[in-house]
Coordinates of C-alpha atoms in Angstrom, one line a residue:
Chain A
M16 CA -38.6 38.0 70.2
Q17 CA -37.8 34.3 69.7
V18 CA -39.5 33.3 72.9
Y19 CA -42.4 35.5 72.0
K20 CA -42.8 33.8 68.6
L21 CA -42.5 30.4 70.1
Y22 CA -45.2 30.7 72.7
K23 CA -47.4 33.6 71.5
N24 CA -50.2 31.5 70.0
M25 CA -50.3 29.1 72.9
L26 CA -50.8 32.0 75.3
Y27 CA -53.2 33.7 73.0
N28 CA -55.5 30.7 72.8
A29 CA -55.5 30.4 76.6
S30 CA -56.3 34.1 77.0
W31 CA -58.9 34.0 74.2
R32 CA -60.8 31.2 75.9
I33 CA -61.2 33.5 78.9
F34 CA -62.0 36.8 77.1
R35 CA -63.5 35.5 73.9
N36 CA -62.3 38.6 72.0
R37 CA -59.1 39.3 70.1
Q38 CA -58.1 42.6 71.5
D39 CA -58.3 41.8 75.2
A40 CA -56.5 38.5 74.6
E41 CA -53.7 40.1 72.6
D42 CA -53.2 42.8 75.2
A43 CA -53.2 40.2 78.0
V44 CA -50.6 38.1 76.2
H45 CA -48.4 41.2 75.7
D46 CA -48.7 42.1 79.4
A47 CA -47.9 38.6 80.4
F48 CA -44.7 38.4 78.2
I49 CA -43.5 41.7 79.7
K50 CA -44.2 40.5 83.2
G51 CA -42.5 37.2 82.4
F52 CA -39.4 38.8 81.0
K53 CA -39.1 41.1 84.0
K54 CA -39.4 38.1 86.4
I55 CA -37.4 35.6 84.3
H56 CA -34.8 35.3 87.1
Q57 CA -37.5 33.7 89.3
L58 CA -37.9 30.8 86.8
E59 CA -36.0 27.8 88.0
D60 CA -33.6 26.2 85.5
D61 CA -35.6 23.0 85.0
A62 CA -39.0 24.7 84.8
N63 CA -41.1 24.7 81.7
L64 CA -40.9 28.2 80.3
G65 CA -44.0 27.8 78.1
G66 CA -46.1 26.5 81.0
W67 CA -44.8 29.3 83.3
L68 CA -45.7 32.0 80.8
K69 CA -49.1 30.4 80.2
R70 CA -49.8 30.5 84.0
I71 CA -48.9 34.2 84.0
T72 CA -51.2 34.8 81.0
I73 CA -54.1 33.0 82.5
N74 CA -53.7 34.6 85.9
H75 CA -53.4 38.0 84.4
S76 CA -56.5 37.5 82.2
L77 CA -58.4 36.4 85.3
D78 CA -57.3 39.4 87.2
I79 CA -58.6 41.6 84.4
I80 CA -62.0 40.1 84.2
R81 CA -62.3 40.0 88.0
K82 CA -61.5 43.8 88.1
R83 CA -64.0 44.5 85.4
K84 CA -66.5 42.3 87.3
Q85 CA -67.2 40.4 84.1
I86 CA -67.8 37.3 86.1
W87 CA -69.7 37.4 89.3
I88 CA -69.9 34.1 91.2
E89 CA -71.8 34.1 94.4
D90 CA -69.6 32.7 97.1
V91 CA -72.2 30.6 98.9
E92 CA -72.2 26.9 99.6
I93 CA -75.0 25.2 97.8
V94 CA -75.9 21.6 98.6
D95 CA -76.4 20.2 95.2
T96 CA -78.6 17.1 95.2
E97 CA -79.1 16.9 91.5
A98 CA -77.5 13.7 90.1
E99 CA -74.6 14.2 87.7
E100 CA -75.5 13.3 84.1
V101 CA -73.2 10.8 82.5
F102 CA -72.0 11.2 78.9
D103 CA -69.2 9.0 77.6
E104 CA -69.7 9.3 73.8
Y105 CA -66.8 11.8 73.3
E106 CA -65.2 9.7 70.6
T107 CA -68.2 10.4 68.3
I108 CA -67.9 14.2 68.6
S109 CA -65.1 16.6 67.7
I110 CA -63.1 18.8 70.1
D111 CA -64.4 21.8 68.2
F112 CA -67.9 20.8 69.0
I113 CA -67.1 20.7 72.7
K114 CA -65.5 24.1 72.5
Q115 CA -68.7 25.5 70.9
C116 CA -70.8 24.0 73.7
V117 CA -68.5 25.4 76.3
D118 CA -68.8 28.9 74.8
Q119 CA -72.6 28.6 75.2
L120 CA -72.3 28.1 79.0
D121 CA -73.3 30.7 81.5
E122 CA -70.2 32.9 82.2
K123 CA -70.0 31.8 85.9
Y124 CA -69.7 28.2 84.9
R125 CA -67.6 28.7 81.7
I126 CA -64.5 30.2 83.3
I127 CA -64.4 27.5 86.0
L128 CA -64.8 24.7 83.4
I129 CA -62.2 26.2 81.2
L130 CA -59.7 26.4 84.0
Y131 CA -60.4 22.9 85.2
L132 CA -60.9 21.0 81.9
F133 CA -58.6 22.9 79.5
E134 CA -56.0 24.6 81.6
N135 CA -55.6 21.7 84.1
Y136 CA -56.1 24.0 87.2
T137 CA -57.2 22.2 90.4
H138 CA -60.3 23.3 92.3
I139 CA -58.0 24.8 95.0
E140 CA -56.0 26.8 92.5
I141 CA -59.2 28.1 90.9
S142 CA -60.6 29.1 94.2
R143 CA -57.4 31.0 95.1
R144 CA -57.3 32.7 91.8
L145 CA -61.0 33.8 91.8
K146 CA -61.0 34.4 95.5
L147 CA -63.8 32.0 96.1
K148 CA -64.3 29.2 98.5
E149 CA -63.2 25.8 97.3
S150 CA -66.6 24.3 97.9
T151 CA -68.2 27.1 95.8
V152 CA -65.8 26.2 92.9
R153 CA -66.6 22.5 93.2
N154 CA -70.4 23.2 93.2
Q155 CA -70.1 25.6 90.2
Y156 CA -67.9 23.2 88.3
R157 CA -70.5 20.3 88.9
R158 CA -73.4 22.5 87.8
G159 CA -71.4 23.8 84.8
K160 CA -70.5 20.3 83.7
I161 CA -74.1 19.2 83.9
Q162 CA -75.1 22.2 81.8
L163 CA -72.3 21.4 79.3
L164 CA -73.3 17.7 79.0
R165 CA -76.9 18.8 78.3
L166 CA -75.8 21.2 75.7
I167 CA -73.6 18.5 74.1
K168 CA -76.6 16.2 74.0
I169 CA -79.0 18.8 72.6
N170 CA -76.5 20.0 70.0
T171 CA -75.6 16.5 69.0
K172 CA -79.3 15.7 68.3
H173 CA -79.6 18.9 66.2
E174 CA -76.5 18.1 64.3
F175 CA -77.7 14.6 63.6
K176 CA -81.1 15.9 62.5
D177 CA -79.5 18.6 60.3
L178 CA -77.2 16.0 58.7
H179 CA -80.2 13.7 57.8
T180 CA -82.3 16.6 56.6
E181 CA -79.6 17.7 54.2
S182 CA -79.1 14.2 52.9
Chain B
M22 CA -62.9 8.3 79.5
S23 CA -63.8 11.4 81.4
L24 CA -64.5 14.7 79.7
K25 CA -61.3 16.2 81.1
T26 CA -59.1 13.3 79.9
Y27 CA -60.7 13.6 76.4
I28 CA -60.0 17.4 76.3
Q29 CA -56.5 17.0 77.5
N30 CA -55.8 14.3 74.9
H31 CA -56.8 16.7 72.2
S32 CA -54.9 19.7 73.6
V33 CA -53.0 20.2 70.3
E34 CA -56.3 20.7 68.4
I35 CA -57.7 23.1 71.1
D36 CA -55.2 25.9 70.3
D37 CA -56.4 26.8 66.8
K38 CA -56.3 30.6 67.0
K39 CA -53.4 32.7 65.8
M40 CA -52.3 36.2 67.0
S41 CA -52.5 38.9 64.3
S42 CA -49.3 40.1 62.7
Q43 CA -50.2 43.7 63.8
A44 CA -49.9 42.4 67.4
D45 CA -46.3 41.4 66.8
T46 CA -45.3 44.9 65.8
I47 CA -47.1 46.4 68.7
F48 CA -45.3 44.0 71.1
E49 CA -41.9 44.7 69.6
N50 CA -42.5 48.4 70.2
R51 CA -43.6 47.7 73.8
L52 CA -40.5 45.6 74.4
K53 CA -38.3 48.5 73.3
T54 CA -40.0 51.1 75.5
E55 CA -40.8 49.1 78.6
L56 CA -37.9 46.7 79.0
H57 CA -35.1 49.1 78.0
K58 CA -36.1 51.9 80.3
P59 CA -35.3 52.0 84.0
S60 CA -38.4 50.9 86.0
K61 CA -40.1 53.3 88.3
G62 CA -39.2 50.9 91.2
K63 CA -35.6 51.1 90.3
L64 CA -35.7 54.9 90.0
V65 CA -37.3 55.1 93.5
Y66 CA -34.7 52.7 94.8
L67 CA -31.8 54.8 93.2
K68 CA -33.4 57.9 94.6
Y69 CA -33.3 56.6 98.1
I70 CA -29.8 55.3 97.7
S71 CA -28.7 58.8 96.4
I72 CA -30.4 60.5 99.3
A73 CA -28.8 58.1 101.8
A74 CA -25.4 58.6 100.1
C75 CA -25.8 62.4 100.3
V76 CA -26.8 62.3 103.9
G77 CA -23.8 60.0 104.6
L78 CA -21.5 62.3 102.8
L79 CA -22.8 65.3 104.7
I80 CA -22.4 63.5 108.0
T81 CA -18.8 62.4 107.1
L82 CA -17.9 66.0 106.0
S83 CA -19.4 67.5 109.1
I84 CA -17.5 65.0 111.3
Q85 CA -14.3 65.7 109.4
S86 CA -14.9 69.4 109.7
I87 CA -15.5 69.2 113.5
N88 CA -12.4 66.9 113.9
Y89 CA -10.3 69.4 111.9
K90 CA -11.4 72.3 113.9
Q91 CA -10.7 70.5 117.2
D92 CA -7.3 69.4 115.9
K93 CA -6.4 72.9 114.7
A94 CA -7.4 74.4 118.0
T95 CA -5.1 72.0 119.9
L96 CA -2.3 72.7 117.5
M97 CA -2.6 76.5 117.8
A98 CA -2.7 76.1 121.5
N99 CA 0.5 74.1 121.5
L100 CA 2.3 76.6 119.2
A101 CA 1.4 79.4 121.6
N102 CA 2.5 77.4 124.6
D103 CA 5.3 78.7 126.9
S104 CA 6.9 75.3 127.0
A105 CA 9.3 74.6 124.1
G106 CA 8.4 70.9 124.2
A107 CA 4.7 71.7 123.6
R108 CA 5.6 74.1 120.7
L109 CA 7.9 71.4 119.2
E110 CA 5.0 68.9 119.6
G111 CA 2.7 71.3 117.7
V112 CA 5.3 71.9 114.9
Y113 CA 5.9 68.1 114.5
H114 CA 2.1 67.5 114.4
F115 CA 1.7 70.1 111.7
D116 CA 4.5 68.5 109.7
D117 CA 3.0 65.0 110.1
A118 CA -0.7 65.6 109.8
Y119 CA -1.4 68.6 107.6
T120 CA -1.3 68.2 103.8
K121 CA -3.1 71.4 102.9
E122 CA -2.0 74.9 103.5
D123 CA -3.7 76.7 106.4
H124 CA -3.2 80.4 106.4
Q125 CA -3.6 80.9 110.2
I126 CA -1.1 78.1 111.1
I127 CA 1.5 79.2 108.6
E128 CA 1.2 82.8 110.0
K129 CA 1.8 81.4 113.5
L130 CA 4.8 79.3 112.3
V131 CA 6.3 82.4 110.5
K132 CA 6.1 84.3 113.9
I133 CA 7.9 81.3 115.6
L134 CA 10.5 81.4 112.8
H135 CA 11.3 85.1 113.6
N136 CA 10.7 85.3 117.3
D137 CA 11.1 81.9 119.1
T138 CA 13.8 81.7 121.6
N139 CA 14.5 78.0 121.2
D140 CA 16.7 76.9 118.3
N141 CA 15.2 73.4 118.1
V142 CA 11.7 74.9 117.7
K143 CA 13.0 77.2 115.0
I144 CA 14.7 74.4 113.1
A145 CA 11.7 72.2 113.3
T146 CA 9.6 75.1 112.0
I147 CA 11.8 75.6 109.0
E148 CA 11.5 71.9 108.2
A149 CA 7.7 72.1 108.5
L150 CA 7.4 75.2 106.4
L151 CA 9.3 73.5 103.6
K152 CA 6.3 71.3 103.1
F153 CA 4.9 74.1 101.0
P154 CA 7.8 75.2 98.8
N155 CA 5.6 77.2 96.4
N156 CA 4.1 79.4 99.1
E157 CA 5.4 82.9 98.5
T158 CA 4.9 84.0 102.2
I159 CA 7.1 81.1 103.4
R160 CA 9.8 81.8 100.8
T161 CA 10.0 85.5 101.6
N162 CA 10.0 84.9 105.3
L163 CA 12.8 82.3 105.1
I164 CA 14.9 84.9 103.2
M165 CA 14.1 87.6 105.8
A166 CA 14.9 85.2 108.7
L167 CA 18.3 84.4 107.1
G168 CA 19.1 88.2 107.2
T169 CA 18.3 88.5 110.9
E170 CA 19.1 85.1 112.4
T171 CA 22.2 85.0 114.7
S172 CA 22.1 81.4 115.9
P173 CA 24.6 79.4 113.9
L174 CA 22.4 76.1 114.0
V175 CA 19.4 78.0 112.7
Q176 CA 21.5 79.9 110.2
I177 CA 22.8 76.7 108.7
K178 CA 19.3 75.2 108.5
L179 CA 18.1 78.3 106.7
I180 CA 21.1 78.4 104.3
K181 CA 20.5 74.7 103.3
S182 CA 16.8 75.2 103.0
L183 CA 17.1 78.3 100.7
S184 CA 19.7 76.5 98.6
F185 CA 17.3 73.5 98.3
L186 CA 14.6 75.9 97.2
R187 CA 17.0 77.5 94.7
E188 CA 15.9 80.9 96.0
N189 CA 18.0 83.5 94.1
R190 CA 16.8 86.3 96.3
A191 CA 18.8 84.7 99.2
Q192 CA 22.0 85.8 97.5
K193 CA 22.0 89.2 99.3
P194 CA 21.7 87.8 102.9
L195 CA 24.1 85.0 102.0
K196 CA 26.7 87.6 100.8
D197 CA 26.2 89.5 104.1
I198 CA 26.9 86.3 106.1
I199 CA 30.0 85.5 104.1
E200 CA 31.3 89.0 104.6
N201 CA 30.5 89.2 108.3
E202 CA 33.6 88.1 110.2
Q203 CA 31.7 87.6 113.4
N204 CA 30.0 84.5 112.0
I205 CA 31.6 81.2 112.8
P206 CA 33.6 79.5 109.9
I207 CA 31.1 76.6 109.4
V208 CA 28.3 79.0 108.8
I209 CA 30.4 81.0 106.3
S210 CA 31.5 77.8 104.5
N211 CA 27.8 76.7 104.2
A212 CA 26.8 80.1 103.0
T213 CA 29.7 80.1 100.4
L214 CA 28.6 76.7 99.2
A215 CA 25.0 77.7 98.9
M216 CA 26.0 80.9 97.0
N217 CA 27.9 78.9 94.5
N218 CA 24.9 76.5 94.0
L219 CA 22.6 79.4 93.4
K220 CA 25.0 81.1 90.9
H221 CA 25.4 77.9 88.8

């Protein structure tokens, strides 16, 4: 139970970002701990236990949503000619604000962006996990990021406007 | 700074949600039921091992049974052979290799004890029969043989064997041997000694 208490919230947050509901996230974390404890002999001595358990949790959560077909990403190559929007004013906005904007993304973009930006998965890892072509993942990530930056800009303006109206 | 770098730099602030305390209780119960019971995989594995072990045991027992039958057939054939050497070989093999009583073989050896014409075969048979000192058939037949045996060498072997077995029922044939003047002195002296042993 000591290991559980140490890592439960970290794993819960990772799973929650994928499911966005308490029950599924808690169930996935429990499953992941049980899986991890059963396979603990596979963990190398110098490996990071927390990171290893987190990977199990995320992969298990992804398997669940894939089985439920909660995300459906078309596995076709799209030649994206739209120029990527640039936004580098992160210092002026909070991380919570970015999380809120990510939650507003289309589901097909949201999962890929979460895995890449928050969980530090590579495009290849995401493609293997979601059983998609790497090019599809790259395209979806690019489109998702553009959508996210637009949302950040729009929401920032609203926030700014609300702030001034209140004052 | 890229968006990814910015998020990674704020990784501590990202994880702001906490699991419910109810979830902890549920997990504790799951741990007890799932990790402390043998897994289905292990059960299947054990099942296959058990089956393999049973099959192995059956094969071993069958082979042992076949070997025993073959060995016994050869032994019985030797005991029934006209050649004294073959009969001796059979008796010695029984003495060396058989640790359990076998009714058929003992019956055959008892017949040899009473009827064989060769003293060496009879003496070897008495020695082999002593492997099972608690067998009543053997004890009774050794006493009977002492009453009918006329060969001095076999008589002495029987006297010493019944003395060793502390068989009190042997006193009657021993008394007959002692009183029979036709017996040679060494047989009479052995019988007298055995009689004294049994009386004390």
